[in-house]
Amino acid sequence: MYNEIDLDIIDINSEPPTEEPFRQYYFMAKCRRWVKDFEQKNGRLPKSFVLNMGCQMNARDSEKLIGILINIGYEMAENEGQADFVILNTCTVRDNANQKVYGRLGELNGYKRHHPNMIIALCGCMMQEQAVIEKLQKSYSFINLIFGTHNIFKFPELLNTVYETKSARNQMVIDIWKDTDKIVEELPIERKYPFKSGINIMFGCNNFCSYCIVPYVRGRERSRKPEEIIQEIKGLVEDGVVEVMLLGQNVNSYGKTLDKPVSFAELLREVEKIQGLKRIRFMTSHPKDLSDELIEVMKQSHKICRHLHLPLQSGSTQILTQMNRRYTKEQYVELALRIRKEIPDIAITTDIIVGFPGESREDLEETLDVVRTVKFDNAFTFIYSKRTGTPAAVMENQAPEDQIKEGFDRLLRLVQETARQQISKYQGSIMEALIEEINENDQTMVTGRLSNNTIVHLPGDASLIGKLVQVSLDECKGFYYLGHSVS
Ligand code: SAH
Ligand code: SF4
Ligand code: F3S
């Protein structure tokens, strides 16, 4: 609906409105004038490239940026090299995420030498760190615009400032907010997939797990109102979406801070009622807040996918305490096994960190024990990365590097073994898959996703994309299936 606001009828010679989102539509109209000037001078529209470097939250933010860019007249480029305007939407959850950004900046500097009018912008979680901003100001003066996670809605206004100040060389426009309680809705969004969409149900995190930087860069937890979420999903469904992924750092605590508190399970019940919506996913679930009511809603539901991402982080109660996770090994195992019993066809996936300060060989054994007991369907394993400003950054006694590496390799092997076992259980059965894309390596095949998140490849063509298809799971190839349609 808002994608259709006609920017050309906005009077850009009047004062900007103060109310959001109208103020940003005003600046979009102004930016469109710059885009038209570009077209007149160059005989073509300018091209933009947005690189998403983080999690699903970041991916959704990138869709918002692209929605605005398309509205003001940009075309999207295939890669940075072809773009007149590049945005790096950064992540800072582990140090290697930061290193990737500096690597990309080196490349962009090279492009900019050949293309001096190129605009370069950085946004996302890494920009919420003061030390990063100082480094960028000092050593990366070719960047034109920096903004953070809390004011992403202000992108049109900031971009207009870049255009207005661009004649002044080396002017870096920087706007970072420390935190916000503001949720600005109803700006344009351009979805990556026409048939599925992420949707923010909440922002920020209040958990302060001691290793994690997310609460510092994404701010305090705030939930969107249920009626706004429902309205957005209904709009998406009208637009052809059949699967939604409800996004939050800890969806299980959704709604607690609303004026009229609503539980996540209640929200799911409402989403379930939306006609035409076929599949519901969500992430991430913190084990400490997963309610019996949620298990019940999942069990009853015909739309909630048979997949739960339930981050473990460590199997050692002592390490979990140090991590401030607020559950014990026994509580986690009890919860996971209860969910498996209640919903037998569910896939449980997890995140695990190896090498947290003070982690001993015995602690790692506890983690391996949980993996063997719960038999995860998949697990993302990470080596602990020190994040400045988090409580764990000043904890001592980190195990020697080779011990961490050895522990990590053992964990990875075990996780792969349980995942293979779990996934292969369905060999020979018929399950429903949402067909997502043409297979990258074989154009006569398509790739679909089962309710439990397993990937299946089957013969088919583009006409199947976005459709739910009954698939015979003929051959398990480790982490995915080869199958054929029986619809
Ligand atoms: N909100 C989600 C996770 C967001 S970050 C949750 O609570 O589950 C995604 C994953 O990155 C985390 O689950 C954790 O396993 C990992 N992670 C976060 N900080 C990390 C750090 N400092 N070092 C290594 N891994 C980390
Ligand atoms: Fe980080 Fe913990 Fe919040 Fe997840 S729940 S984002 S791991 S602080
Ligand atoms: Fe996501 Fe990375 Fe930010 S994991 S919330 S993009 S720090």
mmCIF file of N, CA and C in Angstrom, residues 342-390:
data_model
loop_
_atom_site.group_PDB
_atom_site.id
_atom_site.type_symbol
_atom_site.label_atom_id
_atom_site.label_comp_id
_atom_site.label_asym_id
_atom_site.label_seq_id
_atom_site.Cartn_x
_atom_site.Cartn_y
_atom_site.Cartn_z
ATOM 1 N N GLU A 342 6.208 -34.384 22.438
ATOM 2 C CA GLU A 342 4.913 -33.774 22.100
ATOM 3 C C GLU A 342 4.730 -33.633 20.597
ATOM 4 N N ILE A 343 5.825 -33.299 19.910
ATOM 5 C CA ILE A 343 5.735 -33.050 18.454
ATOM 6 C C ILE A 343 6.798 -33.930 17.778
ATOM 7 N N PRO A 344 6.495 -35.211 17.568
ATOM 8 C CA PRO A 344 7.539 -36.158 17.164
ATOM 9 C C PRO A 344 8.228 -35.820 15.839
ATOM 10 N N ASP A 345 7.532 -35.150 14.923
ATOM 11 C CA ASP A 345 8.189 -34.896 13.637
ATOM 12 C C ASP A 345 8.930 -33.552 13.615
ATOM 13 N N ILE A 346 9.165 -32.954 14.775
ATOM 14 C CA ILE A 346 9.827 -31.647 14.785
ATOM 15 C C ILE A 346 11.347 -31.791 14.604
ATOM 16 N N ALA A 347 11.935 -30.816 13.926
ATOM 17 C CA ALA A 347 13.396 -30.742 13.838
ATOM 18 C C ALA A 347 13.853 -29.695 14.841
ATOM 19 N N ILE A 348 14.823 -30.055 15.671
ATOM 20 C CA ILE A 348 15.366 -29.078 16.626
ATOM 21 C C ILE A 348 16.795 -28.741 16.199
ATOM 22 N N THR A 349 17.037 -27.464 15.972
ATOM 23 C CA THR A 349 18.380 -27.024 15.603
ATOM 24 C C THR A 349 18.895 -26.088 16.694
ATOM 25 N N THR A 350 20.202 -25.823 16.649
ATOM 26 C CA THR A 350 20.773 -25.069 17.767
ATOM 27 C C THR A 350 22.010 -24.268 17.368
ATOM 28 N N ASP A 351 22.459 -23.424 18.307
ATOM 29 C CA ASP A 351 23.740 -22.711 18.185
ATOM 30 C C ASP A 351 24.596 -23.125 19.370
ATOM 31 N N ILE A 352 25.877 -23.358 19.124
ATOM 32 C CA ILE A 352 26.785 -23.736 20.217
ATOM 33 C C ILE A 352 28.082 -22.930 20.100
ATOM 34 N N ILE A 353 28.555 -22.442 21.230
ATOM 35 C CA ILE A 353 29.828 -21.697 21.257
ATOM 36 C C ILE A 353 30.884 -22.566 21.944
ATOM 37 N N VAL A 354 32.053 -22.672 21.320
ATOM 38 C CA VAL A 354 33.173 -23.401 21.934
ATOM 39 C C VAL A 354 34.247 -22.389 22.309
ATOM 40 N N GLY A 355 34.834 -22.572 23.511
ATOM 41 C CA GLY A 355 35.969 -21.738 23.897
ATOM 42 C C GLY A 355 35.597 -20.527 24.723
ATOM 43 N N PHE A 356 34.407 -20.559 25.316
ATOM 44 C CA PHE A 356 34.031 -19.465 26.226
ATOM 45 C C PHE A 356 35.047 -19.438 27.375
ATOM 46 N N PRO A 357 35.383 -18.246 27.931
ATOM 47 C CA PRO A 357 36.386 -18.182 29.010
ATOM 48 C C PRO A 357 36.054 -19.152 30.147
ATOM 49 N N GLY A 358 37.050 -19.917 30.544
ATOM 50 C CA GLY A 358 36.876 -20.856 31.662
ATOM 51 C C GLY A 358 36.373 -22.218 31.214
ATOM 52 N N GLU A 359 36.086 -22.406 29.930
ATOM 53 C CA GLU A 359 35.562 -23.711 29.479
ATOM 54 C C GLU A 359 36.677 -24.759 29.523
ATOM 55 N N SER A 360 36.410 -25.837 30.243
ATOM 56 C CA SER A 360 37.416 -26.902 30.362
ATOM 57 C C SER A 360 37.032 -28.060 29.431
ATOM 58 N N ARG A 361 37.926 -29.054 29.390
ATOM 59 C CA ARG A 361 37.605 -30.256 28.580
ATOM 60 C C ARG A 361 36.333 -30.917 29.094
ATOM 61 N N GLU A 362 36.152 -30.895 30.414
ATOM 62 C CA GLU A 362 34.951 -31.515 31.017
ATOM 63 C C GLU A 362 33.684 -30.766 30.579
ATOM 64 N N ASP A 363 33.793 -29.441 30.537
ATOM 65 C CA ASP A 363 32.627 -28.654 30.088
ATOM 66 C C ASP A 363 32.255 -29.041 28.653
ATOM 67 N N LEU A 364 33.280 -29.202 27.829
ATOM 68 C CA LEU A 364 32.994 -29.571 26.441
ATOM 69 C C LEU A 364 32.322 -30.941 26.372
ATOM 70 N N GLU A 365 32.785 -31.868 27.237
ATOM 71 C CA GLU A 365 32.150 -33.196 27.266
ATOM 72 C C GLU A 365 30.653 -33.072 27.563
ATOM 73 N N GLU A 366 30.318 -32.149 28.436
ATOM 74 C CA GLU A 366 28.893 -31.929 28.778
ATOM 75 C C GLU A 366 28.123 -31.471 27.541
ATOM 76 N N THR A 367 28.740 -30.608 26.774
ATOM 77 C CA THR A 367 28.088 -30.128 25.540
ATOM 78 C C THR A 367 27.876 -31.299 24.576
ATOM 79 N N LEU A 368 28.936 -32.125 24.417
ATOM 80 C CA LEU A 368 28.821 -33.275 23.505
ATOM 81 C C LEU A 368 27.708 -34.211 23.987
ATOM 82 N N ASP A 369 27.598 -34.334 25.296
ATOM 83 C CA ASP A 369 26.575 -35.199 25.877
ATOM 84 C C ASP A 369 25.166 -34.700 25.495
ATOM 85 N N VAL A 370 24.968 -33.383 25.570
ATOM 86 C CA VAL A 370 23.650 -32.837 25.191
ATOM 87 C C VAL A 370 23.390 -33.097 23.695
ATOM 88 N N VAL A 371 24.408 -32.928 22.877
ATOM 89 C CA VAL A 371 24.221 -33.164 21.433
ATOM 90 C C VAL A 371 23.794 -34.613 21.195
ATOM 91 N N ARG A 372 24.460 -35.538 21.899
ATOM 92 C CA ARG A 372 24.098 -36.964 21.736
ATOM 93 C C ARG A 372 22.679 -37.239 22.233
ATOM 94 N N THR A 373 22.275 -36.584 23.311
ATOM 95 C CA THR A 373 20.959 -36.861 23.908
ATOM 96 C C THR A 373 19.832 -36.237 23.089
ATOM 97 N N VAL A 374 20.017 -34.989 22.717
ATOM 98 C CA VAL A 374 18.929 -34.282 22.007
ATOM 99 C C VAL A 374 18.928 -34.648 20.519
ATOM 100 N N LYS A 375 20.086 -35.045 19.992
ATOM 101 C CA LYS A 375 20.229 -35.384 18.565
ATOM 102 C C LYS A 375 19.717 -34.243 17.686
ATOM 103 N N PHE A 376 20.477 -33.166 17.684
ATOM 104 C CA PHE A 376 20.058 -31.996 16.907
ATOM 105 C C PHE A 376 19.964 -32.321 15.418
ATOM 106 N N ASP A 377 18.996 -31.717 14.789
ATOM 107 C CA ASP A 377 18.830 -31.904 13.342
ATOM 108 C C ASP A 377 19.827 -31.057 12.569
ATOM 109 N N ASN A 378 20.351 -30.039 13.231
ATOM 110 C CA ASN A 378 21.414 -29.221 12.654
ATOM 111 C C ASN A 378 21.928 -28.332 13.770
ATOM 112 N N ALA A 379 23.175 -27.925 13.678
ATOM 113 C CA ALA A 379 23.699 -27.016 14.707
ATOM 114 C C ALA A 379 24.716 -26.079 14.073
ATOM 115 N N PHE A 380 24.639 -24.831 14.443
ATOM 116 C CA PHE A 380 25.643 -23.855 14.025
ATOM 117 C C PHE A 380 26.652 -23.760 15.155
ATOM 118 N N THR A 381 27.892 -24.044 14.834
ATOM 119 C CA THR A 381 28.922 -24.064 15.881
ATOM 120 C C THR A 381 29.863 -22.889 15.666
ATOM 121 N N PHE A 382 30.188 -22.205 16.757
ATOM 122 C CA PHE A 382 31.031 -21.012 16.666
ATOM 123 C C PHE A 382 32.158 -21.104 17.677
ATOM 124 N N ILE A 383 33.307 -20.565 17.299
ATOM 125 C CA ILE A 383 34.372 -20.389 18.285
ATOM 126 C C ILE A 383 34.127 -19.051 18.968
ATOM 127 N N TYR A 384 34.221 -19.039 20.276
ATOM 128 C CA TYR A 384 33.973 -17.819 21.057
ATOM 129 C C TYR A 384 34.824 -16.668 20.523
ATOM 130 N N SER A 385 34.194 -15.532 20.378
ATOM 131 C CA SER A 385 34.896 -14.339 19.903
ATOM 132 C C SER A 385 34.662 -13.229 20.928
ATOM 133 N N LYS A 386 35.759 -12.636 21.362
ATOM 134 C CA LYS A 386 35.695 -11.617 22.414
ATOM 135 C C LYS A 386 35.091 -10.334 21.849
ATOM 136 N N ARG A 387 34.037 -9.831 22.477
ATOM 137 C CA ARG A 387 33.407 -8.596 21.997
ATOM 138 C C ARG A 387 33.581 -7.496 23.040
ATOM 139 N N THR A 388 34.307 -6.461 22.659
ATOM 140 C CA THR A 388 34.595 -5.370 23.594
ATOM 141 C C THR A 388 33.301 -4.801 24.171
ATOM 142 N N GLY A 389 33.315 -4.605 25.497
ATOM 143 C CA GLY A 389 32.136 -4.007 26.135
ATOM 144 C C GLY A 389 31.211 -5.039 26.751
ATOM 145 N N THR A 390 31.377 -6.323 26.382
ATOM 146 C CA THR A 390 30.523 -7.361 26.982
ATOM 147 C C THR A 390 31.202 -7.874 28.263
#
